[in-house]
Amino acid sequence: MISLSQKTIVVTGAGSGIGKAIALKSLELGALVIVCDINSDGLKDFENLSNAHTYQVNVENLEEVRGLFKHIEENSLKPNALVNNAGIYLAKSILEYTEEQIDRVMNVNIKGAVYCSQVFAEKKISEQDQGVILNISSVAGQEASSDAIYGMTKAALIGLTKSTATNFSPYIRVNAIAPGVVQTPMMHIIPEDRLTSYREHELVKEPITADSVANTATFLLSDQALNYTGAVFDINNGCYLR
């Protein structure tokens, strides 16, 4: 059985969807979880849970990310793992994007993961301590996406995963999960034709849920995954076989 006891895990974008499922599953398996989100309302469900510490942070702001890890250190918490889950999806054609929207999606989805990884890894490597980073990418980063900007950012996370697995070895394992269409609030803004295309290609018809992703995430965060790094785990019901 997977156990995350003795683990302290930072999860960004944990106020809803996949991030929330990963945080809850990690708590269930015995971890202490620093639950982070830009939306304070999304943190309320964790406020009365034992072993959950909530923190409001905008990951696209480096100073706020540094403030998060300073807060963690000041509270004598020593994170073993980081889940870069925070992300936004606008479901727009590239022809409809404004400059501000492009910057926003890139800042949250890419820079947020870079900033968190940078600050987390700096301390781990300086102390020669073992750790884990898990990046939440998407099938949109592996295949053509109707939202090219979103797809680009998720592809970038896969590149970030492979490069930092090299950069941070032998101290930090870095892996990614690339889910297909997951039953979260975000699913309802996917264009209907794209959603239909995904569904038609799925070999397994059981819907992918946030809990499905959380099950894989907690395995990768655990000591049972000690030999995995630089890997991308597809959770897409076999909709795209390469």
mmCIF file of N, CA and C in Angstrom, residues 151-197:
data_model
loop_
_atom_site.group_PDB
_atom_site.id
_atom_site.type_symbol
_atom_site.label_atom_id
_atom_site.label_comp_id
_atom_site.label_asym_id
_atom_site.label_seq_id
_atom_site.Cartn_x
_atom_site.Cartn_y
_atom_site.Cartn_z
ATOM 1 N N GLY A 151 -1.911 24.540 -25.225
ATOM 2 C CA GLY A 151 -1.133 23.376 -25.643
ATOM 3 C C GLY A 151 0.362 23.633 -25.602
ATOM 4 N N MET A 152 0.761 24.824 -26.018
ATOM 5 C CA MET A 152 2.177 25.196 -25.977
ATOM 6 C C MET A 152 2.718 25.161 -24.550
ATOM 7 N N THR A 153 1.939 25.691 -23.611
ATOM 8 C CA THR A 153 2.416 25.730 -22.227
ATOM 9 C C THR A 153 2.524 24.332 -21.637
ATOM 10 N N LYS A 154 1.612 23.457 -21.998
ATOM 11 C CA LYS A 154 1.652 22.098 -21.463
ATOM 12 C C LYS A 154 2.787 21.293 -22.099
ATOM 13 N N ALA A 155 3.099 21.583 -23.356
ATOM 14 C CA ALA A 155 4.275 20.975 -23.983
ATOM 15 C C ALA A 155 5.544 21.472 -23.288
ATOM 16 N N ALA A 156 5.552 22.747 -22.926
ATOM 17 C CA ALA A 156 6.709 23.320 -22.232
ATOM 18 C C ALA A 156 6.946 22.625 -20.894
ATOM 19 N N LEU A 157 5.879 22.234 -20.217
ATOM 20 C CA LEU A 157 6.037 21.544 -18.932
ATOM 21 C C LEU A 157 6.709 20.190 -19.106
ATOM 22 N N ILE A 158 6.441 19.532 -20.228
ATOM 23 C CA ILE A 158 7.110 18.262 -20.489
ATOM 24 C C ILE A 158 8.608 18.496 -20.717
ATOM 25 N N GLY A 159 8.932 19.536 -21.466
ATOM 26 C CA GLY A 159 10.338 19.887 -21.653
ATOM 27 C C GLY A 159 11.002 20.262 -20.346
ATOM 28 N N LEU A 160 10.284 21.022 -19.519
ATOM 29 C CA LEU A 160 10.807 21.408 -18.205
ATOM 30 C C LEU A 160 11.068 20.172 -17.344
ATOM 31 N N THR A 161 10.158 19.217 -17.412
ATOM 32 C CA THR A 161 10.298 17.985 -16.630
ATOM 33 C C THR A 161 11.580 17.248 -16.989
ATOM 34 N N LYS A 162 11.812 17.045 -18.268
ATOM 35 C CA LYS A 162 12.976 16.280 -18.703
ATOM 36 C C LYS A 162 14.287 17.010 -18.398
ATOM 37 N N SER A 163 14.271 18.321 -18.578
ATOM 38 C CA SER A 163 15.502 19.089 -18.341
ATOM 39 C C SER A 163 15.829 19.191 -16.865
ATOM 40 N N THR A 164 14.819 19.455 -16.035
ATOM 41 C CA THR A 164 15.100 19.576 -14.600
ATOM 42 C C THR A 164 15.388 18.221 -13.967
ATOM 43 N N ALA A 165 14.880 17.139 -14.558
ATOM 44 C CA ALA A 165 15.264 15.810 -14.060
ATOM 45 C C ALA A 165 16.775 15.640 -14.174
ATOM 46 N N THR A 166 17.331 16.185 -15.236
ATOM 47 C CA THR A 166 18.787 16.165 -15.424
ATOM 48 C C THR A 166 19.468 17.191 -14.524
ATOM 49 N N ASN A 167 18.948 18.416 -14.533
ATOM 50 C CA ASN A 167 19.557 19.510 -13.768
ATOM 51 C C ASN A 167 19.596 19.235 -12.271
ATOM 52 N N PHE A 168 18.537 18.603 -11.751
ATOM 53 C CA PHE A 168 18.386 18.447 -10.298
ATOM 54 C C PHE A 168 18.849 17.098 -9.773
ATOM 55 N N SER A 169 19.321 16.222 -10.666
ATOM 56 C CA SER A 169 19.805 14.922 -10.183
ATOM 57 C C SER A 169 21.152 15.114 -9.477
ATOM 58 N N PRO A 170 21.491 14.273 -8.510
ATOM 59 C CA PRO A 170 20.751 13.084 -8.078
ATOM 60 C C PRO A 170 19.798 13.343 -6.915
ATOM 61 N N TYR A 171 19.524 14.596 -6.618
ATOM 62 C CA TYR A 171 18.764 14.905 -5.401
ATOM 63 C C TYR A 171 17.250 14.917 -5.600
ATOM 64 N N ILE A 172 16.798 15.374 -6.771
ATOM 65 C CA ILE A 172 15.352 15.538 -6.961
ATOM 66 C C ILE A 172 14.887 14.743 -8.177
ATOM 67 N N ARG A 173 13.911 13.902 -7.962
ATOM 68 C CA ARG A 173 13.247 13.219 -9.070
ATOM 69 C C ARG A 173 12.182 14.150 -9.636
ATOM 70 N N VAL A 174 12.079 14.233 -10.951
ATOM 71 C CA VAL A 174 11.094 15.107 -11.592
ATOM 72 C C VAL A 174 10.326 14.297 -12.640
ATOM 73 N N ASN A 175 9.020 14.239 -12.494
ATOM 74 C CA ASN A 175 8.166 13.536 -13.450
ATOM 75 C C ASN A 175 6.968 14.401 -13.811
ATOM 76 N N ALA A 176 6.237 13.971 -14.823
ATOM 77 C CA ALA A 176 5.038 14.695 -15.254
ATOM 78 C C ALA A 176 3.902 13.720 -15.482
ATOM 79 N N ILE A 177 2.694 14.218 -15.325
ATOM 80 C CA ILE A 177 1.484 13.487 -15.687
ATOM 81 C C ILE A 177 0.808 14.273 -16.801
ATOM 82 N N ALA A 178 0.369 13.554 -17.826
ATOM 83 C CA ALA A 178 -0.325 14.190 -18.950
ATOM 84 C C ALA A 178 -1.730 13.593 -19.060
ATOM 85 N N PRO A 179 -2.695 14.171 -18.347
ATOM 86 C CA PRO A 179 -4.054 13.625 -18.400
ATOM 87 C C PRO A 179 -4.753 13.960 -19.722
ATOM 88 N N GLY A 180 -5.704 13.111 -20.085
ATOM 89 C CA GLY A 180 -6.613 13.423 -21.184
ATOM 90 C C GLY A 180 -7.735 14.300 -20.666
ATOM 91 N N VAL A 181 -8.942 14.072 -21.148
ATOM 92 C CA VAL A 181 -10.097 14.857 -20.699
ATOM 93 C C VAL A 181 -10.526 14.354 -19.326
ATOM 94 N N VAL A 182 -10.381 15.199 -18.330
ATOM 95 C CA VAL A 182 -10.698 14.839 -16.948
ATOM 96 C C VAL A 182 -12.007 15.511 -16.542
ATOM 97 N N GLN A 183 -12.809 14.795 -15.800
ATOM 98 C CA GLN A 183 -14.090 15.347 -15.351
ATOM 99 C C GLN A 183 -13.881 16.342 -14.211
ATOM 100 N N THR A 184 -13.584 17.562 -14.594
ATOM 101 C CA THR A 184 -13.429 18.678 -13.658
ATOM 102 C C THR A 184 -14.223 19.851 -14.222
ATOM 103 N N PRO A 185 -14.379 20.944 -13.460
ATOM 104 C CA PRO A 185 -15.086 22.116 -14.003
ATOM 105 C C PRO A 185 -14.488 22.633 -15.307
ATOM 106 N N MET A 186 -13.176 22.449 -15.509
ATOM 107 C CA MET A 186 -12.525 22.923 -16.728
ATOM 108 C C MET A 186 -13.064 22.211 -17.973
ATOM 109 N N MET A 187 -13.526 20.967 -17.806
ATOM 110 C CA MET A 187 -13.987 20.187 -18.949
ATOM 111 C C MET A 187 -15.135 20.870 -19.687
ATOM 112 N N HIS A 188 -15.922 21.630 -18.967
ATOM 113 C CA HIS A 188 -17.132 22.205 -19.552
ATOM 114 C C HIS A 188 -16.859 23.376 -20.490
ATOM 115 N N ILE A 189 -15.618 23.833 -20.560
ATOM 116 C CA ILE A 189 -15.313 24.910 -21.514
ATOM 117 C C ILE A 189 -14.500 24.411 -22.709
ATOM 118 N N ILE A 190 -14.237 23.086 -22.745
ATOM 119 C CA ILE A 190 -13.574 22.516 -23.923
ATOM 120 C C ILE A 190 -14.553 22.557 -25.089
ATOM 121 N N PRO A 191 -14.123 23.022 -26.260
ATOM 122 C CA PRO A 191 -15.020 23.041 -27.424
ATOM 123 C C PRO A 191 -15.625 21.656 -27.681
ATOM 124 N N GLU A 192 -16.910 21.621 -27.998
ATOM 125 C CA GLU A 192 -17.635 20.362 -28.122
ATOM 126 C C GLU A 192 -17.021 19.444 -29.176
ATOM 127 N N ASP A 193 -16.573 20.011 -30.308
ATOM 128 C CA ASP A 193 -16.005 19.157 -31.350
ATOM 129 C C ASP A 193 -14.701 18.511 -30.892
ATOM 130 N N ARG A 194 -13.915 19.264 -30.100
ATOM 131 C CA ARG A 194 -12.647 18.701 -29.595
ATOM 132 C C ARG A 194 -12.926 17.630 -28.551
ATOM 133 N N LEU A 195 -13.914 17.865 -27.706
ATOM 134 C CA LEU A 195 -14.285 16.893 -26.683
ATOM 135 C C LEU A 195 -14.757 15.597 -27.338
ATOM 136 N N THR A 196 -15.554 15.729 -28.381
ATOM 137 C CA THR A 196 -16.037 14.553 -29.112
ATOM 138 C C THR A 196 -14.884 13.778 -29.720
ATOM 139 N N SER A 197 -13.909 14.492 -30.275
ATOM 140 C CA SER A 197 -12.745 13.843 -30.886
ATOM 141 C C SER A 197 -11.967 13.036 -29.860
#
